[in-house]
């Protein structure tokens, strides 16, 4: 039997600046998610800060004895809570066709470095979460098509099953609910017949619950964030990602738009009726994995990336010549677009009106140290 042990990989120098960006591993069904600021419109709701899952300032990764060269550098996150069996078949369909190889309907390569890989089944994920009522988490599953984990839910009333992006700390047996279709009458009666923002946040802003943006308290970390009403989530769907609710723009007493800050530093506005799930996307340690060998990339449908300098002159602008020489030309892509020096391709007159503050871009230069 393959012996396994745990290595503590030091996080210094990895680039984690916010220690509360990962949710706690503690299983608490009624514990609100972390907040970095106090809430103005919901003063009664002050969620505690969530500690990062670390032991002694180090991160736990699974390593293997180097019985083969491919196992020597293999590093994997520890996820003992994942379901060991297969997916729920009615919610899947096979991934087939030449689209796996990066081809379009005419057979031409439109996405490079795709091809091969293990057989997969696409999981149908519910990014809209419009179905109200209490849902029970049956299990947490691995999904080969994304970095985050999936949670298989079952509606208590209709017994209908669905997949959602699991939040960090979510486990089998947890209860989650969606409030996109409105506030239940039982919840309004429990608050005395009136909707109090602070009391409403204390009863709804729990890990895994889906809320419209105007119901999310300020400073709360959310993931699977939408941009328009009636549509599904488009932001923060990868492993360990989240957005922070910064402000709520109101006209009179009615909230018009909600401002969020993404992890890239971009600050943008979304609709007040857009969806958001409270918490942090699951599997936050996925970024620290090491595949260990080139063959594992091929299993993941990733083909090799060839440098332009190693190509022929007919295949790339940097190719050809004697020795390692690119012919005294400026760095360009395989299509001739300048690759460095801050070459911009976005139109100045067609700016994104939803972006309040764009993310910091290097523009071909090294970022200055703070």
PDB file of N, CA and C in Angstrom, residues 18-107:
ATOM      1  N   UNK A  18      -3.738  38.635   2.759  1.00  0.00           N
ATOM      2  CA  UNK A  18      -4.923  38.743   3.591  1.00  0.00           C
ATOM      3  C   UNK A  18      -5.152  37.414   4.294  1.00  0.00           C
ATOM      4  N   UNK A  19      -4.890  37.307   5.587  1.00  0.00           N
ATOM      5  CA  UNK A  19      -5.004  36.016   6.266  1.00  0.00           C
ATOM      6  C   UNK A  19      -6.422  35.538   6.433  1.00  0.00           C
ATOM      7  N   UNK A  20      -7.424  36.382   6.177  1.00  0.00           N
ATOM      8  CA  UNK A  20      -8.801  35.940   6.382  1.00  0.00           C
ATOM      9  C   UNK A  20      -9.487  35.638   5.067  1.00  0.00           C
ATOM     10  N   UNK A  21      -8.686  35.491   3.962  1.00  0.00           N
ATOM     11  CA  UNK A  21      -9.339  35.245   2.674  1.00  0.00           C
ATOM     12  C   UNK A  21      -9.758  33.799   2.521  1.00  0.00           C
ATOM     13  N   UNK A  22      -9.352  32.927   3.444  1.00  0.00           N
ATOM     14  CA  UNK A  22      -9.796  31.536   3.420  1.00  0.00           C
ATOM     15  C   UNK A  22     -10.709  31.302   4.613  1.00  0.00           C
ATOM     16  N   UNK A  23     -11.792  30.608   4.408  1.00  0.00           N
ATOM     17  CA  UNK A  23     -12.770  30.379   5.460  1.00  0.00           C
ATOM     18  C   UNK A  23     -12.290  29.310   6.421  1.00  0.00           C
ATOM     19  N   UNK A  24     -12.894  29.275   7.571  1.00  0.00           N
ATOM     20  CA  UNK A  24     -12.500  28.337   8.609  1.00  0.00           C
ATOM     21  C   UNK A  24     -12.953  26.932   8.251  1.00  0.00           C
ATOM     22  N   UNK A  25     -12.200  25.928   8.721  1.00  0.00           N
ATOM     23  CA  UNK A  25     -12.563  24.545   8.477  1.00  0.00           C
ATOM     24  C   UNK A  25     -13.578  24.056   9.492  1.00  0.00           C
ATOM     25  N   UNK A  26     -13.811  24.842  10.542  1.00  0.00           N
ATOM     26  CA  UNK A  26     -14.726  24.420  11.596  1.00  0.00           C
ATOM     27  C   UNK A  26     -16.129  24.249  11.058  1.00  0.00           C
ATOM     28  N   UNK A  27     -16.811  23.203  11.482  1.00  0.00           N
ATOM     29  CA  UNK A  27     -18.161  22.917  11.016  1.00  0.00           C
ATOM     30  C   UNK A  27     -19.153  23.553  11.956  1.00  0.00           C
ATOM     31  N   UNK A  28     -19.649  24.687  11.542  1.00  0.00           N
ATOM     32  CA  UNK A  28     -20.661  25.392  12.314  1.00  0.00           C
ATOM     33  C   UNK A  28     -21.793  25.751  11.380  1.00  0.00           C
ATOM     34  N   UNK A  29     -22.941  25.143  11.566  1.00  0.00           N
ATOM     35  CA  UNK A  29     -24.059  25.371  10.665  1.00  0.00           C
ATOM     36  C   UNK A  29     -24.649  26.770  10.811  1.00  0.00           C
ATOM     37  N   UNK A  30     -24.454  27.404  11.936  1.00  0.00           N
ATOM     38  CA  UNK A  30     -25.049  28.711  12.177  1.00  0.00           C
ATOM     39  C   UNK A  30     -23.986  29.739  12.508  1.00  0.00           C
ATOM     40  N   UNK A  31     -22.880  29.734  11.779  1.00  0.00           N
ATOM     41  CA  UNK A  31     -21.837  30.717  12.015  1.00  0.00           C
ATOM     42  C   UNK A  31     -21.718  31.611  10.804  1.00  0.00           C
ATOM     43  N   UNK A  32     -21.953  32.923  10.938  1.00  0.00           N
ATOM     44  CA  UNK A  32     -21.848  33.822   9.791  1.00  0.00           C
ATOM     45  C   UNK A  32     -20.434  33.864   9.255  1.00  0.00           C
ATOM     46  N   UNK A  33     -20.292  34.346   8.018  1.00  0.00           N
ATOM     47  CA  UNK A  33     -19.012  34.366   7.334  1.00  0.00           C
ATOM     48  C   UNK A  33     -18.249  35.636   7.700  1.00  0.00           C
ATOM     49  N   UNK A  34     -16.953  35.587   7.439  1.00  0.00           N
ATOM     50  CA  UNK A  34     -16.047  36.642   7.889  1.00  0.00           C
ATOM     51  C   UNK A  34     -16.394  38.002   7.298  1.00  0.00           C
ATOM     52  N   UNK A  35     -16.101  39.046   8.066  1.00  0.00           N
ATOM     53  CA  UNK A  35     -16.304  40.408   7.604  1.00  0.00           C
ATOM     54  C   UNK A  35     -15.110  41.231   8.016  1.00  0.00           C
ATOM     55  N   UNK A  36     -14.709  42.126   7.143  1.00  0.00           N
ATOM     56  CA  UNK A  36     -13.566  42.975   7.442  1.00  0.00           C
ATOM     57  C   UNK A  36     -13.980  44.358   7.916  1.00  0.00           C
ATOM     58  N   UNK A  37     -15.229  44.729   7.708  1.00  0.00           N
ATOM     59  CA  UNK A  37     -15.720  46.018   8.153  1.00  0.00           C
ATOM     60  C   UNK A  37     -17.063  45.841   8.820  1.00  0.00           C
ATOM     61  N   UNK A  38     -17.450  46.829   9.589  1.00  0.00           N
ATOM     62  CA  UNK A  38     -18.754  46.776  10.238  1.00  0.00           C
ATOM     63  C   UNK A  38     -19.848  47.153   9.261  1.00  0.00           C
ATOM     64  N   UNK A  39     -21.064  46.767   9.563  1.00  0.00           N
ATOM     65  CA  UNK A  39     -22.199  47.006   8.687  1.00  0.00           C
ATOM     66  C   UNK A  39     -22.964  48.227   9.156  1.00  0.00           C
ATOM     67  N   UNK A  40     -23.273  49.096   8.206  1.00  0.00           N
ATOM     68  CA  UNK A  40     -23.989  50.309   8.557  1.00  0.00           C
ATOM     69  C   UNK A  40     -25.498  50.092   8.508  1.00  0.00           C
ATOM     70  N   UNK A  41     -25.964  49.412   7.448  1.00  0.00           N
ATOM     71  CA  UNK A  41     -27.396  49.209   7.332  1.00  0.00           C
ATOM     72  C   UNK A  41     -27.863  48.017   8.154  1.00  0.00           C
ATOM     73  N   UNK A  42     -26.948  47.219   8.666  1.00  0.00           N
ATOM     74  CA  UNK A  42     -27.304  46.089   9.513  1.00  0.00           C
ATOM     75  C   UNK A  42     -26.371  46.089  10.713  1.00  0.00           C
ATOM     76  N   UNK A  43     -26.615  47.022  11.612  1.00  0.00           N
ATOM     77  CA  UNK A  43     -25.705  47.211  12.731  1.00  0.00           C
ATOM     78  C   UNK A  43     -25.718  46.049  13.694  1.00  0.00           C
ATOM     79  N   UNK A  44     -26.806  45.274  13.707  1.00  0.00           N
ATOM     80  CA  UNK A  44     -26.870  44.152  14.625  1.00  0.00           C
ATOM     81  C   UNK A  44     -26.075  42.959  14.130  1.00  0.00           C
ATOM     82  N   UNK A  45     -25.651  42.969  12.871  1.00  0.00           N
ATOM     83  CA  UNK A  45     -24.935  41.833  12.307  1.00  0.00           C
ATOM     84  C   UNK A  45     -23.464  42.173  12.213  1.00  0.00           C
ATOM     85  N   UNK A  46     -22.636  41.557  13.050  1.00  0.00           N
ATOM     86  CA  UNK A  46     -21.197  41.759  13.025  1.00  0.00           C
ATOM     87  C   UNK A  46     -20.531  40.401  12.963  1.00  0.00           C
ATOM     88  N   UNK A  47     -20.354  39.832  11.762  1.00  0.00           N
ATOM     89  CA  UNK A  47     -19.771  38.501  11.644  1.00  0.00           C
ATOM     90  C   UNK A  47     -18.325  38.481  12.099  1.00  0.00           C
ATOM     91  N   UNK A  48     -17.894  37.421  12.763  1.00  0.00           N
ATOM     92  CA  UNK A  48     -16.515  37.340  13.251  1.00  0.00           C
ATOM     93  C   UNK A  48     -15.548  37.048  12.124  1.00  0.00           C
ATOM     94  N   UNK A  49     -14.275  37.327  12.360  1.00  0.00           N
ATOM     95  CA  UNK A  49     -13.256  37.034  11.362  1.00  0.00           C
ATOM     96  C   UNK A  49     -12.969  35.546  11.342  1.00  0.00           C
ATOM     97  N   UNK A  50     -12.792  35.007  10.142  1.00  0.00           N
ATOM     98  CA  UNK A  50     -12.566  33.568   9.991  1.00  0.00           C
ATOM     99  C   UNK A  50     -11.074  33.294   9.913  1.00  0.00           C
ATOM    100  N   UNK A  51     -10.532  32.453  10.777  1.00  0.00           N
ATOM    101  CA  UNK A  51      -9.104  32.152  10.731  1.00  0.00           C
ATOM    102  C   UNK A  51      -8.767  31.273   9.538  1.00  0.00           C
ATOM    103  N   UNK A  52      -7.546  31.407   9.047  1.00  0.00           N
ATOM    104  CA  UNK A  52      -7.088  30.600   7.931  1.00  0.00           C
ATOM    105  C   UNK A  52      -6.696  29.224   8.431  1.00  0.00           C
ATOM    106  N   UNK A  53      -6.939  28.196   7.608  1.00  0.00           N
ATOM    107  CA  UNK A  53      -6.638  26.843   8.019  1.00  0.00           C
ATOM    108  C   UNK A  53      -5.147  26.595   7.901  1.00  0.00           C
ATOM    109  N   UNK A  54      -4.417  26.937   8.944  1.00  0.00           N
ATOM    110  CA  UNK A  54      -2.980  26.755   8.995  1.00  0.00           C
ATOM    111  C   UNK A  54      -2.608  26.207  10.354  1.00  0.00           C
ATOM    112  N   UNK A  55      -1.501  25.533  10.427  1.00  0.00           N
ATOM    113  CA  UNK A  55      -1.003  24.997  11.684  1.00  0.00           C
ATOM    114  C   UNK A  55       0.433  25.473  11.862  1.00  0.00           C
ATOM    115  N   UNK A  56       0.621  26.340  12.848  1.00  0.00           N
ATOM    116  CA  UNK A  56       1.954  26.842  13.115  1.00  0.00           C
ATOM    117  C   UNK A  56       2.537  27.657  11.985  1.00  0.00           C
ATOM    118  N   UNK A  57       1.687  28.397  11.248  1.00  0.00           N
ATOM    119  CA  UNK A  57       2.175  29.226  10.163  1.00  0.00           C
ATOM    120  C   UNK A  57       2.546  28.451   8.915  1.00  0.00           C
ATOM    121  N   UNK A  58       2.092  27.203   8.787  1.00  0.00           N
ATOM    122  CA  UNK A  58       2.436  26.381   7.635  1.00  0.00           C
ATOM    123  C   UNK A  58       1.173  25.787   7.036  1.00  0.00           C
ATOM    124  N   UNK A  59       1.283  25.348   5.807  1.00  0.00           N
ATOM    125  CA  UNK A  59       0.163  24.809   5.051  1.00  0.00           C
ATOM    126  C   UNK A  59       0.358  23.310   4.883  1.00  0.00           C
ATOM    127  N   UNK A  60      -0.722  22.557   5.014  1.00  0.00           N
ATOM    128  CA  UNK A  60      -0.654  21.115   4.901  1.00  0.00           C
ATOM    129  C   UNK A  60      -0.896  20.684   3.462  1.00  0.00           C
ATOM    130  N   UNK A  61       0.053  19.939   2.906  1.00  0.00           N
ATOM    131  CA  UNK A  61      -0.061  19.353   1.579  1.00  0.00           C
ATOM    132  C   UNK A  61       0.324  17.886   1.665  1.00  0.00           C
ATOM    133  N   UNK A  62      -0.332  17.077   0.870  1.00  0.00           N
ATOM    134  CA  UNK A  62      -0.034  15.655   0.850  1.00  0.00           C
ATOM    135  C   UNK A  62       1.136  15.394  -0.087  1.00  0.00           C
ATOM    136  N   UNK A  63       2.140  14.664   0.403  1.00  0.00           N
ATOM    137  CA  UNK A  63       3.293  14.282  -0.400  1.00  0.00           C
ATOM    138  C   UNK A  63       3.407  12.757  -0.397  1.00  0.00           C
ATOM    139  N   UNK A  64       4.273  12.238  -1.255  1.00  0.00           N
ATOM    140  CA  UNK A  64       4.435  10.803  -1.405  1.00  0.00           C
ATOM    141  C   UNK A  64       5.909  10.437  -1.340  1.00  0.00           C
ATOM    142  N   UNK A  65       6.179   9.198  -0.953  1.00  0.00           N
ATOM    143  CA  UNK A  65       7.551   8.708  -0.999  1.00  0.00           C
ATOM    144  C   UNK A  65       8.006   8.625  -2.455  1.00  0.00           C
ATOM    145  N   UNK A  66       9.227   9.055  -2.748  1.00  0.00           N
ATOM    146  CA  UNK A  66       9.679   9.090  -4.151  1.00  0.00           C
ATOM    147  C   UNK A  66      10.012   7.707  -4.695  1.00  0.00           C
ATOM    148  N   UNK A  67       9.015   6.838  -4.782  1.00  0.00           N
ATOM    149  CA  UNK A  67       9.238   5.509  -5.340  1.00  0.00           C
ATOM    150  C   UNK A  67       9.459   5.591  -6.853  1.00  0.00           C
ATOM    151  N   UNK A  68       8.892   6.624  -7.479  1.00  0.00           N
ATOM    152  CA  UNK A  68       9.116   6.885  -8.893  1.00  0.00           C
ATOM    153  C   UNK A  68       9.448   8.367  -9.059  1.00  0.00           C
ATOM    154  N   UNK A  69      10.095   8.761 -10.157  1.00  0.00           N
ATOM    155  CA  UNK A  69      10.400  10.190 -10.346  1.00  0.00           C
ATOM    156  C   UNK A  69       9.154  11.064 -10.390  1.00  0.00           C
ATOM    157  N   UNK A  70       8.019  10.512 -10.844  1.00  0.00           N
ATOM    158  CA  UNK A  70       6.813  11.323 -10.909  1.00  0.00           C
ATOM    159  C   UNK A  70       6.180  11.601  -9.566  1.00  0.00           C
ATOM    160  N   UNK A  71       6.532  10.814  -8.552  1.00  0.00           N
ATOM    161  CA  UNK A  71       5.981  11.036  -7.210  1.00  0.00           C
ATOM    162  C   UNK A  71       6.849  11.944  -6.357  1.00  0.00           C
ATOM    163  N   UNK A  72       8.070  12.206  -6.802  1.00  0.00           N
ATOM    164  CA  UNK A  72       8.986  12.964  -5.944  1.00  0.00           C
ATOM    165  C   UNK A  72       8.485  14.384  -5.686  1.00  0.00           C
ATOM    166  N   UNK A  73       7.987  15.042  -6.712  1.00  0.00           N
ATOM    167  CA  UNK A  73       7.550  16.437  -6.575  1.00  0.00           C
ATOM    168  C   UNK A  73       6.036  16.574  -6.593  1.00  0.00           C
ATOM    169  N   UNK A  74       5.315  15.489  -6.403  1.00  0.00           N
ATOM    170  CA  UNK A  74       3.859  15.555  -6.405  1.00  0.00           C
ATOM    171  C   UNK A  74       3.359  16.144  -5.089  1.00  0.00           C
ATOM    172  N   UNK A  75       2.550  17.196  -5.175  1.00  0.00           N
ATOM    173  CA  UNK A  75       1.964  17.832  -3.994  1.00  0.00           C
ATOM    174  C   UNK A  75       0.468  17.982  -4.243  1.00  0.00           C
ATOM    175  N   UNK A  76      -0.321  17.607  -3.264  1.00  0.00           N
ATOM    176  CA  UNK A  76      -1.774  17.683  -3.406  1.00  0.00           C
ATOM    177  C   UNK A  76      -2.390  18.246  -2.132  1.00  0.00           C
ATOM    178  N   UNK A  77      -3.482  19.017  -2.256  1.00  0.00           N
ATOM    179  CA  UNK A  77      -4.202  19.456  -1.050  1.00  0.00           C
ATOM    180  C   UNK A  77      -4.867  18.264  -0.365  1.00  0.00           C
ATOM    181  N   UNK A  78      -5.040  18.367   0.922  1.00  0.00           N
ATOM    182  CA  UNK A  78      -5.673  17.308   1.707  1.00  0.00           C
ATOM    183  C   UNK A  78      -7.165  17.584   1.765  1.00  0.00           C
ATOM    184  N   UNK A  79      -7.945  16.713   1.152  1.00  0.00           N
ATOM    185  CA  UNK A  79      -9.405  16.834   1.139  1.00  0.00           C
ATOM    186  C   UNK A  79     -10.015  15.474   1.463  1.00  0.00           C
ATOM    187  N   UNK A  80      -9.939  15.113   2.733  1.00  0.00           N
ATOM    188  CA  UNK A  80     -10.422  13.805   3.147  1.00  0.00           C
ATOM    189  C   UNK A  80     -11.943  13.717   3.161  1.00  0.00           C
ATOM    190  N   UNK A  81     -12.626  14.845   3.080  1.00  0.00           N
ATOM    191  CA  UNK A  81     -14.080  14.848   3.189  1.00  0.00           C
ATOM    192  C   UNK A  81     -14.781  14.613   1.854  1.00  0.00           C
ATOM    193  N   UNK A  82     -14.038  14.484   0.761  1.00  0.00           N
ATOM    194  CA  UNK A  82     -14.656  14.345  -0.550  1.00  0.00           C
ATOM    195  C   UNK A  82     -15.300  12.972  -0.719  1.00  0.00           C
ATOM    196  N   UNK A  83     -16.347  12.937  -1.531  1.00  0.00           N
ATOM    197  CA  UNK A  83     -17.061  11.704  -1.841  1.00  0.00           C
ATOM    198  C   UNK A  83     -16.157  10.788  -2.653  1.00  0.00           C
ATOM    199  N   UNK A  84     -16.088   9.509  -2.262  1.00  0.00           N
ATOM    200  CA  UNK A  84     -15.187   8.567  -2.912  1.00  0.00           C
ATOM    201  C   UNK A  84     -15.802   7.937  -4.165  1.00  0.00           C
ATOM    202  N   UNK A  85     -17.113   8.038  -4.348  1.00  0.00           N
ATOM    203  CA  UNK A  85     -17.758   7.417  -5.498  1.00  0.00           C
ATOM    204  C   UNK A  85     -17.871   8.347  -6.687  1.00  0.00           C
ATOM    205  N   UNK A  86     -18.712   7.948  -7.644  1.00  0.00           N
ATOM    206  CA  UNK A  86     -18.908   8.723  -8.850  1.00  0.00           C
ATOM    207  C   UNK A  86     -19.947   9.815  -8.673  1.00  0.00           C
ATOM    208  N   UNK A  87     -20.210  10.587  -9.734  1.00  0.00           N
ATOM    209  CA  UNK A  87     -21.171  11.693  -9.645  1.00  0.00           C
ATOM    210  C   UNK A  87     -22.609  11.188  -9.731  1.00  0.00           C
ATOM    211  N   UNK A  88     -23.542  12.112  -9.530  1.00  0.00           N
ATOM    212  CA  UNK A  88     -24.968  11.815  -9.703  1.00  0.00           C
ATOM    213  C   UNK A  88     -25.253  11.835 -11.205  1.00  0.00           C
ATOM    214  N   UNK A  89     -25.430  10.669 -11.795  1.00  0.00           N
ATOM    215  CA  UNK A  89     -25.473  10.526 -13.257  1.00  0.00           C
ATOM    216  C   UNK A  89     -26.563  11.358 -13.929  1.00  0.00           C
ATOM    217  N   UNK A  90     -27.771  11.489 -13.369  1.00  0.00           N
ATOM    218  CA  UNK A  90     -28.776  12.295 -14.082  1.00  0.00           C
ATOM    219  C   UNK A  90     -28.386  13.751 -14.291  1.00  0.00           C
ATOM    220  N   UNK A  91     -27.433  14.256 -13.513  1.00  0.00           N
ATOM    221  CA  UNK A  91     -27.007  15.650 -13.643  1.00  0.00           C
ATOM    222  C   UNK A  91     -25.725  15.788 -14.459  1.00  0.00           C
ATOM    223  N   UNK A  92     -25.325  14.753 -15.210  1.00  0.00           N
ATOM    224  CA  UNK A  92     -24.095  14.793 -15.988  1.00  0.00           C
ATOM    225  C   UNK A  92     -24.377  14.407 -17.434  1.00  0.00           C
ATOM    226  N   UNK A  93     -23.445  14.773 -18.307  1.00  0.00           N
ATOM    227  CA  UNK A  93     -23.462  14.325 -19.695  1.00  0.00           C
ATOM    228  C   UNK A  93     -22.014  14.235 -20.164  1.00  0.00           C
ATOM    229  N   UNK A  94     -21.704  13.335 -21.118  1.00  0.00           N
ATOM    230  CA  UNK A  94     -20.303  13.119 -21.510  1.00  0.00           C
ATOM    231  C   UNK A  94     -19.738  14.297 -22.291  1.00  0.00           C
ATOM    232  N   UNK A  95     -18.452  14.536 -22.100  1.00  0.00           N
ATOM    233  CA  UNK A  95     -17.733  15.558 -22.854  1.00  0.00           C
ATOM    234  C   UNK A  95     -17.082  14.874 -24.050  1.00  0.00           C
ATOM    235  N   UNK A  96     -17.666  15.040 -25.220  1.00  0.00           N
ATOM    236  CA  UNK A  96     -17.207  14.362 -26.417  1.00  0.00           C
ATOM    237  C   UNK A  96     -17.059  15.374 -27.543  1.00  0.00           C
ATOM    238  N   UNK A  97     -16.521  14.894 -28.677  1.00  0.00           N
ATOM    239  CA  UNK A  97     -16.366  15.757 -29.836  1.00  0.00           C
ATOM    240  C   UNK A  97     -14.970  16.323 -29.953  1.00  0.00           C
ATOM    241  N   UNK A  98     -14.663  16.915 -31.119  1.00  0.00           N
ATOM    242  CA  UNK A  98     -13.335  17.481 -31.319  1.00  0.00           C
ATOM    243  C   UNK A  98     -13.170  18.811 -30.600  1.00  0.00           C
ATOM    244  N   UNK A  99     -14.193  19.260 -29.874  1.00  0.00           N
ATOM    245  CA  UNK A  99     -14.026  20.453 -29.054  1.00  0.00           C
ATOM    246  C   UNK A  99     -13.042  20.244 -27.918  1.00  0.00           C
ATOM    247  N   UNK A 100     -12.826  18.976 -27.518  1.00  0.00           N
ATOM    248  CA  UNK A 100     -11.834  18.694 -26.485  1.00  0.00           C
ATOM    249  C   UNK A 100     -10.434  19.035 -26.954  1.00  0.00           C
ATOM    250  N   UNK A 101     -10.215  18.990 -28.274  1.00  0.00           N
ATOM    251  CA  UNK A 101      -8.904  19.300 -28.819  1.00  0.00           C
ATOM    252  C   UNK A 101      -8.733  20.749 -29.205  1.00  0.00           C
ATOM    253  N   UNK A 102      -9.637  21.625 -28.767  1.00  0.00           N
ATOM    254  CA  UNK A 102      -9.527  23.038 -29.075  1.00  0.00           C
ATOM    255  C   UNK A 102      -9.986  23.411 -30.468  1.00  0.00           C
ATOM    256  N   UNK A 103     -10.791  22.543 -31.120  1.00  0.00           N
ATOM    257  CA  UNK A 103     -11.260  22.809 -32.472  1.00  0.00           C
ATOM    258  C   UNK A 103     -12.655  23.421 -32.467  1.00  0.00           C
ATOM    259  N   UNK A 104     -12.967  24.186 -33.526  1.00  0.00           N
ATOM    260  CA  UNK A 104     -14.299  24.742 -33.672  1.00  0.00           C
ATOM    261  C   UNK A 104     -15.128  23.843 -34.583  1.00  0.00           C
ATOM    262  N   UNK A 105     -16.267  24.325 -35.059  1.00  0.00           N
ATOM    263  CA  UNK A 105     -17.147  23.479 -35.872  1.00  0.00           C
ATOM    264  C   UNK A 105     -16.583  23.173 -37.249  1.00  0.00           C
ATOM    265  N   UNK A 106     -15.577  23.936 -37.688  1.00  0.00           N
ATOM    266  CA  UNK A 106     -14.950  23.646 -38.973  1.00  0.00           C
ATOM    267  C   UNK A 106     -13.704  22.778 -38.833  1.00  0.00           C
ATOM    268  N   UNK A 107     -13.332  22.451 -37.610  1.00  0.00           N
ATOM    269  CA  UNK A 107     -12.167  21.601 -37.394  1.00  0.00           C
ATOM    270  C   UNK A 107     -10.867  22.339 -37.223  1.00  0.00           C
TER     271      UNK A 107
END
